[in-house]
Tab-separated table of C-alpha atoms in Angstrom:
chain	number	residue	atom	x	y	z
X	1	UNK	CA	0.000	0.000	0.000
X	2	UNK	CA	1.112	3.386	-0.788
X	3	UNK	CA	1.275	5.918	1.966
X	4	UNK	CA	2.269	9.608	1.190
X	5	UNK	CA	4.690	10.965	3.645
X	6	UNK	CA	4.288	14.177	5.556
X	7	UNK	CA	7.268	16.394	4.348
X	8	UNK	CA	6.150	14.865	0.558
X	9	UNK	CA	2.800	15.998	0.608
X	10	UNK	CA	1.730	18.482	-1.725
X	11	UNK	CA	-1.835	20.078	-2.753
X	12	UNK	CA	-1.675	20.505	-6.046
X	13	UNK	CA	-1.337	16.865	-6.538
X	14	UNK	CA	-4.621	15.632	-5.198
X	15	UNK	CA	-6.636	14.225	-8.044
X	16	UNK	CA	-10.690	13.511	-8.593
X	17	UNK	CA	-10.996	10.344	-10.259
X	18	UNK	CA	-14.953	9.462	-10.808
X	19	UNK	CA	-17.933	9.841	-9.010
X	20	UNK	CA	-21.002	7.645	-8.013
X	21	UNK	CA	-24.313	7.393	-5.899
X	22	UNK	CA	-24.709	6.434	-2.738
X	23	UNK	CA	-28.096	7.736	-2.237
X	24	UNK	CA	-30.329	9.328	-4.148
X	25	UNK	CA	-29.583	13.104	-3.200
X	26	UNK	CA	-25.956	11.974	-2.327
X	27	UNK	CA	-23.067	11.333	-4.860
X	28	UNK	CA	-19.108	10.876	-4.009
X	29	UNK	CA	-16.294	12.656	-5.709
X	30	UNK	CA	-13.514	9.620	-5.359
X	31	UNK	CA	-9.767	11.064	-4.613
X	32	UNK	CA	-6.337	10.193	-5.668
X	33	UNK	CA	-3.324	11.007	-5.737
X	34	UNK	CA	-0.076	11.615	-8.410
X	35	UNK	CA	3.562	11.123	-6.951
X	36	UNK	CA	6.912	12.711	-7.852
X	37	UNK	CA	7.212	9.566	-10.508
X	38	UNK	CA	3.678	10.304	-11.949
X	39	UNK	CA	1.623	6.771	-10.890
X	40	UNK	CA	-1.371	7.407	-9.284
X	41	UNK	CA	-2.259	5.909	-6.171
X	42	UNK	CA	-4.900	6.586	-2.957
X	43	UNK	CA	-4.640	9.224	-0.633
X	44	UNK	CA	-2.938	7.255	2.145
X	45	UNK	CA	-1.655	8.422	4.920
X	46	UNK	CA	-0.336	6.723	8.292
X	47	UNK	CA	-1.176	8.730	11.718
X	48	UNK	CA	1.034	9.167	14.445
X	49	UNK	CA	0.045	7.522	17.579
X	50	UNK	CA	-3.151	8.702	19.055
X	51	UNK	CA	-6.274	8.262	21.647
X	52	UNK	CA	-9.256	7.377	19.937
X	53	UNK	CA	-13.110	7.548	20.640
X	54	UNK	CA	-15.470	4.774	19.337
X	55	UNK	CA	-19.076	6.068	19.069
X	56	UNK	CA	-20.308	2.623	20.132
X	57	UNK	CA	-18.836	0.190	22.430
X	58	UNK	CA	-16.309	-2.101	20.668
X	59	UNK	CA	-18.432	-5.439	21.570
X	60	UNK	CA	-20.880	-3.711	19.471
X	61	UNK	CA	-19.700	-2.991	16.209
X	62	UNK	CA	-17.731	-5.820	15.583
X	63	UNK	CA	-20.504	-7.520	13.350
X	64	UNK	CA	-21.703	-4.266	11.760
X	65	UNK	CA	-21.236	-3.311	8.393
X	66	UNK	CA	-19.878	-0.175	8.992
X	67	UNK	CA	-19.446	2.385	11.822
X	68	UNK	CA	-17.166	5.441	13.334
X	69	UNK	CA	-14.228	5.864	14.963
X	70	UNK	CA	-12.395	9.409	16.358
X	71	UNK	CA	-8.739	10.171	16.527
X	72	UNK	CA	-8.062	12.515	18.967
X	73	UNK	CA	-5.405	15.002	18.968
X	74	UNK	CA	-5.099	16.153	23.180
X	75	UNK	CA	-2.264	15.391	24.902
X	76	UNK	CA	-0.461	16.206	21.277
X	77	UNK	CA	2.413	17.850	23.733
X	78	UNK	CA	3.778	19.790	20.792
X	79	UNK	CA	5.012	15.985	18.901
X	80	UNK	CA	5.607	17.321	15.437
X	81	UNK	CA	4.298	14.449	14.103
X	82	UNK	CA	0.756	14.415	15.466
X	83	UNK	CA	1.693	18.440	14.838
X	84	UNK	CA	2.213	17.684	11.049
X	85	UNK	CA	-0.761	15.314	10.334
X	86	UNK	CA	-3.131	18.042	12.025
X	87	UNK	CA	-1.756	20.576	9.921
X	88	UNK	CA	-2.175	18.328	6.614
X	89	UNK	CA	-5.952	17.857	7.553
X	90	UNK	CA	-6.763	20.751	8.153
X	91	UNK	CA	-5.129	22.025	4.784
X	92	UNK	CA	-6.924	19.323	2.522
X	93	UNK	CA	-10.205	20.775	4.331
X	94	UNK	CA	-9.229	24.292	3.487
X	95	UNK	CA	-7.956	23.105	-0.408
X	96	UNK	CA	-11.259	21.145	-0.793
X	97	UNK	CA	-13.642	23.763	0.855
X	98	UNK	CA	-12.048	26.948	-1.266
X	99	UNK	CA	-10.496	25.471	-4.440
X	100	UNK	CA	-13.820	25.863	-6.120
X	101	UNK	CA	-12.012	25.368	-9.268
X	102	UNK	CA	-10.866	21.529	-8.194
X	103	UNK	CA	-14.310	20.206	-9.755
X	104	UNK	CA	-14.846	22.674	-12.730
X	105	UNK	CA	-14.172	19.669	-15.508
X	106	UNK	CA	-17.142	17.719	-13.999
X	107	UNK	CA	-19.572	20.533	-15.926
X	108	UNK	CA	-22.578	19.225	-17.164
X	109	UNK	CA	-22.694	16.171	-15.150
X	110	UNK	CA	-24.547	15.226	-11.853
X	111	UNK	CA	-21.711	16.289	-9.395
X	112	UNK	CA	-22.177	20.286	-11.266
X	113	UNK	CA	-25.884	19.938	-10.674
X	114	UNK	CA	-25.083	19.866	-6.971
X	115	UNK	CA	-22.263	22.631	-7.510
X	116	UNK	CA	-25.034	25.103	-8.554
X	117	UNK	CA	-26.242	24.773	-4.968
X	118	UNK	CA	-25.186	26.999	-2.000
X	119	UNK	CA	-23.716	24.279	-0.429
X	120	UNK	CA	-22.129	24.232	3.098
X	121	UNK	CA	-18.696	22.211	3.957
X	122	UNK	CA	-18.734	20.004	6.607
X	123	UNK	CA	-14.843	20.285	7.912
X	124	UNK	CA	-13.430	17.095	8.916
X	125	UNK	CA	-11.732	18.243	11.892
X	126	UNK	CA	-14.060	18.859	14.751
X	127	UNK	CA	-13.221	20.915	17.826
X	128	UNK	CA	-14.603	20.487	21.033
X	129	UNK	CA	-14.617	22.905	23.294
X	130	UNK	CA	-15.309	25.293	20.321
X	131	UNK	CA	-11.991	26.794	19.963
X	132	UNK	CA	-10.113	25.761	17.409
X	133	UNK	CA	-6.668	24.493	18.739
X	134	UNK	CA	-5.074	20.991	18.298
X	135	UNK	CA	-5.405	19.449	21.445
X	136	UNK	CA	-9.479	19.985	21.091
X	137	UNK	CA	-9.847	18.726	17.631
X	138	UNK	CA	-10.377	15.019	16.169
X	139	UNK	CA	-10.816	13.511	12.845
X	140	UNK	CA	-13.786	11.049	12.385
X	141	UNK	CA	-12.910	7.619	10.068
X	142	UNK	CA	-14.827	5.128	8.976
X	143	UNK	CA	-14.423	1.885	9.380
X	144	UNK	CA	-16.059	-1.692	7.921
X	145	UNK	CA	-15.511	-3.881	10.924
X	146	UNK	CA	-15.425	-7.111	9.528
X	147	UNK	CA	-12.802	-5.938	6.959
X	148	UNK	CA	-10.483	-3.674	8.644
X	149	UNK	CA	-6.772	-5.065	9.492
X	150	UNK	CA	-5.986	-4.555	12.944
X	151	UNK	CA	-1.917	-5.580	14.457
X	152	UNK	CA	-0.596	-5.175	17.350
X	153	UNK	CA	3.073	-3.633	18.061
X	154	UNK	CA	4.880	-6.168	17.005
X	155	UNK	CA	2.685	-5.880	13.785
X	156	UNK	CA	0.830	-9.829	14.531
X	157	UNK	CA	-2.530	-9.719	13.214
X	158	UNK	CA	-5.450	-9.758	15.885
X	159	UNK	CA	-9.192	-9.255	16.465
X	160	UNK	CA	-10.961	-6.319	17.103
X	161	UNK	CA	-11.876	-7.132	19.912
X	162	UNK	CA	-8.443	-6.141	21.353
X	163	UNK	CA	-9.156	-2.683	20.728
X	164	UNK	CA	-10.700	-0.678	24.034
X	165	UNK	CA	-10.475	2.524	24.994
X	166	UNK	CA	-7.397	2.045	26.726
X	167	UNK	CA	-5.734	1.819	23.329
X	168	UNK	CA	-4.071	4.445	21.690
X	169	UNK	CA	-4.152	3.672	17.583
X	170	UNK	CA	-1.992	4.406	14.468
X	171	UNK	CA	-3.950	4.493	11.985
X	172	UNK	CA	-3.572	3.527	8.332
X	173	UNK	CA	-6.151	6.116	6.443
X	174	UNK	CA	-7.832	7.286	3.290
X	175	UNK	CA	-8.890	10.381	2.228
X	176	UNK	CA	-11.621	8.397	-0.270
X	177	UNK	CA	-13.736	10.584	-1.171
X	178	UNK	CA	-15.803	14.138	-1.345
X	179	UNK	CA	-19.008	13.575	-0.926
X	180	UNK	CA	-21.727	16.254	-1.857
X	181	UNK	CA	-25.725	16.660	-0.748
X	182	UNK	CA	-28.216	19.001	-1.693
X	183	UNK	CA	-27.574	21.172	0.998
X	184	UNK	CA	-23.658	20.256	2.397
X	185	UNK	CA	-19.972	18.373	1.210
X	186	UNK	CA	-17.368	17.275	3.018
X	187	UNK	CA	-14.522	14.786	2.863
X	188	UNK	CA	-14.710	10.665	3.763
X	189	UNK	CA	-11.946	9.497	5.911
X	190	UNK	CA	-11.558	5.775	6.148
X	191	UNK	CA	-9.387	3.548	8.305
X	192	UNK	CA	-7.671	0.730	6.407
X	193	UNK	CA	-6.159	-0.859	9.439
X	194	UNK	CA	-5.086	0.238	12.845
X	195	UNK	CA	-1.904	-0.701	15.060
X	196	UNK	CA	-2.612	-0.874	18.975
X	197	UNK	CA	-0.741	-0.294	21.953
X	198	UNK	CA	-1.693	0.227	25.272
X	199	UNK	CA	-1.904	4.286	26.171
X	200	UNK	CA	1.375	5.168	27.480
X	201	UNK	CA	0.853	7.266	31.608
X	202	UNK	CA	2.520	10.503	30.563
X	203	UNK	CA	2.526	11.560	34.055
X	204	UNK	CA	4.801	8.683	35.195
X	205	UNK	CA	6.894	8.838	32.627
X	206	UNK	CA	7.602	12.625	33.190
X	207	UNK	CA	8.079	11.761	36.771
X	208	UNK	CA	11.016	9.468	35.995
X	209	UNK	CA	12.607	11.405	33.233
């Protein structure tokens, strides 16, 4: 799998690639990505270590089709990498949201019927509190339980039902798609696999630094 590293990344190379229903009043816009040599792959990337929030408990999503997870970015403690993948987020939400332009050659199809709407983007990163800083923002994924990879540290394959919310996750994602509504678009995030670890106690290990 092709993942796109941080200090690689560039804009200007993000791609749309086709587009197809969902629902009804819903279409997506799938994403790619060209590299330096040209080939054009997904638009992978692989998180730093994180805390995560599942919106259900882990016994019960295992057997659904799909569901959500939340990386969380608190307790970043200024780690450049966690630092760096915030920052790339939150610039692929500001490319996709203002780079009107990016979906011009679609004109005269169904994904320009939806561009003559007012439409409202839905950012991916969320902040709560409401201010926007990077230890009070996440970024929701999806994930397809019974198909997601999931390893442990010393990258041996086990079950989901390993992961609990004492876990912190690195995360193997996609940006897959924009996906557009009568009234809103935003991007889809998916997880592709996830590496586990217990959560490291910051607080001891500062005490015996």
């Amino acid at each position: 799998m092709d993942i796109i590293g941080f200090n690689y990344f560039n804009l200007e190379k993000i791609q749309h690639n086709n587009y197809k229903y969902y629902e009804p009043n819903c279409l997506n816009v799938y994403l790619k990505y060209r590299k330096i040599n040209n080939s054009v792959s997904d638009l992978n990337f692989e998180t730093p270590w994180l805390d995560f929030f599942c919106e259900k408990p882990i016994k019960d999503i295992i057997d659904l089709k799909k569901t959500y997870i939340n990386l969380l970015f608190r307790n970043y403690n200024s780690n450049i990498k966690i630092i760096q993948f915030y920052n790339i987020v939150n610039k692929i939400d500001n490319y996709i949201k203002y780079k009107n332009s990016f979906l011009d050659d679609f004109t005269g199809s169904d994904v320009n019927k939806f561009l003559n709407f007012n439409l409202f983007y839905i950012p991916s990163l969320k902040y709560y509190p409401n201010h926007k800083l990077v230890e009070n923002s996440s970024l929701r994924l999806k994930i397809f339980p019974k198909h997601i990879k999931i390893y442990n540290v010393k990258n041996k394959k086990i079950d989901l039902s390993n992961l609990s919310n004492e876990c912190e996750v690195k995360a193997t994602i996609q940006c897959h798609s924009i996906w557009l509504s009568k009234d809103n678009y935003g991007l889809t995030w998916i997880a592709k696999s996830l590496k586990i670890r217990q959560k490291r106690d910051l607080f001891k290990e500062a005490l015996f630094s």
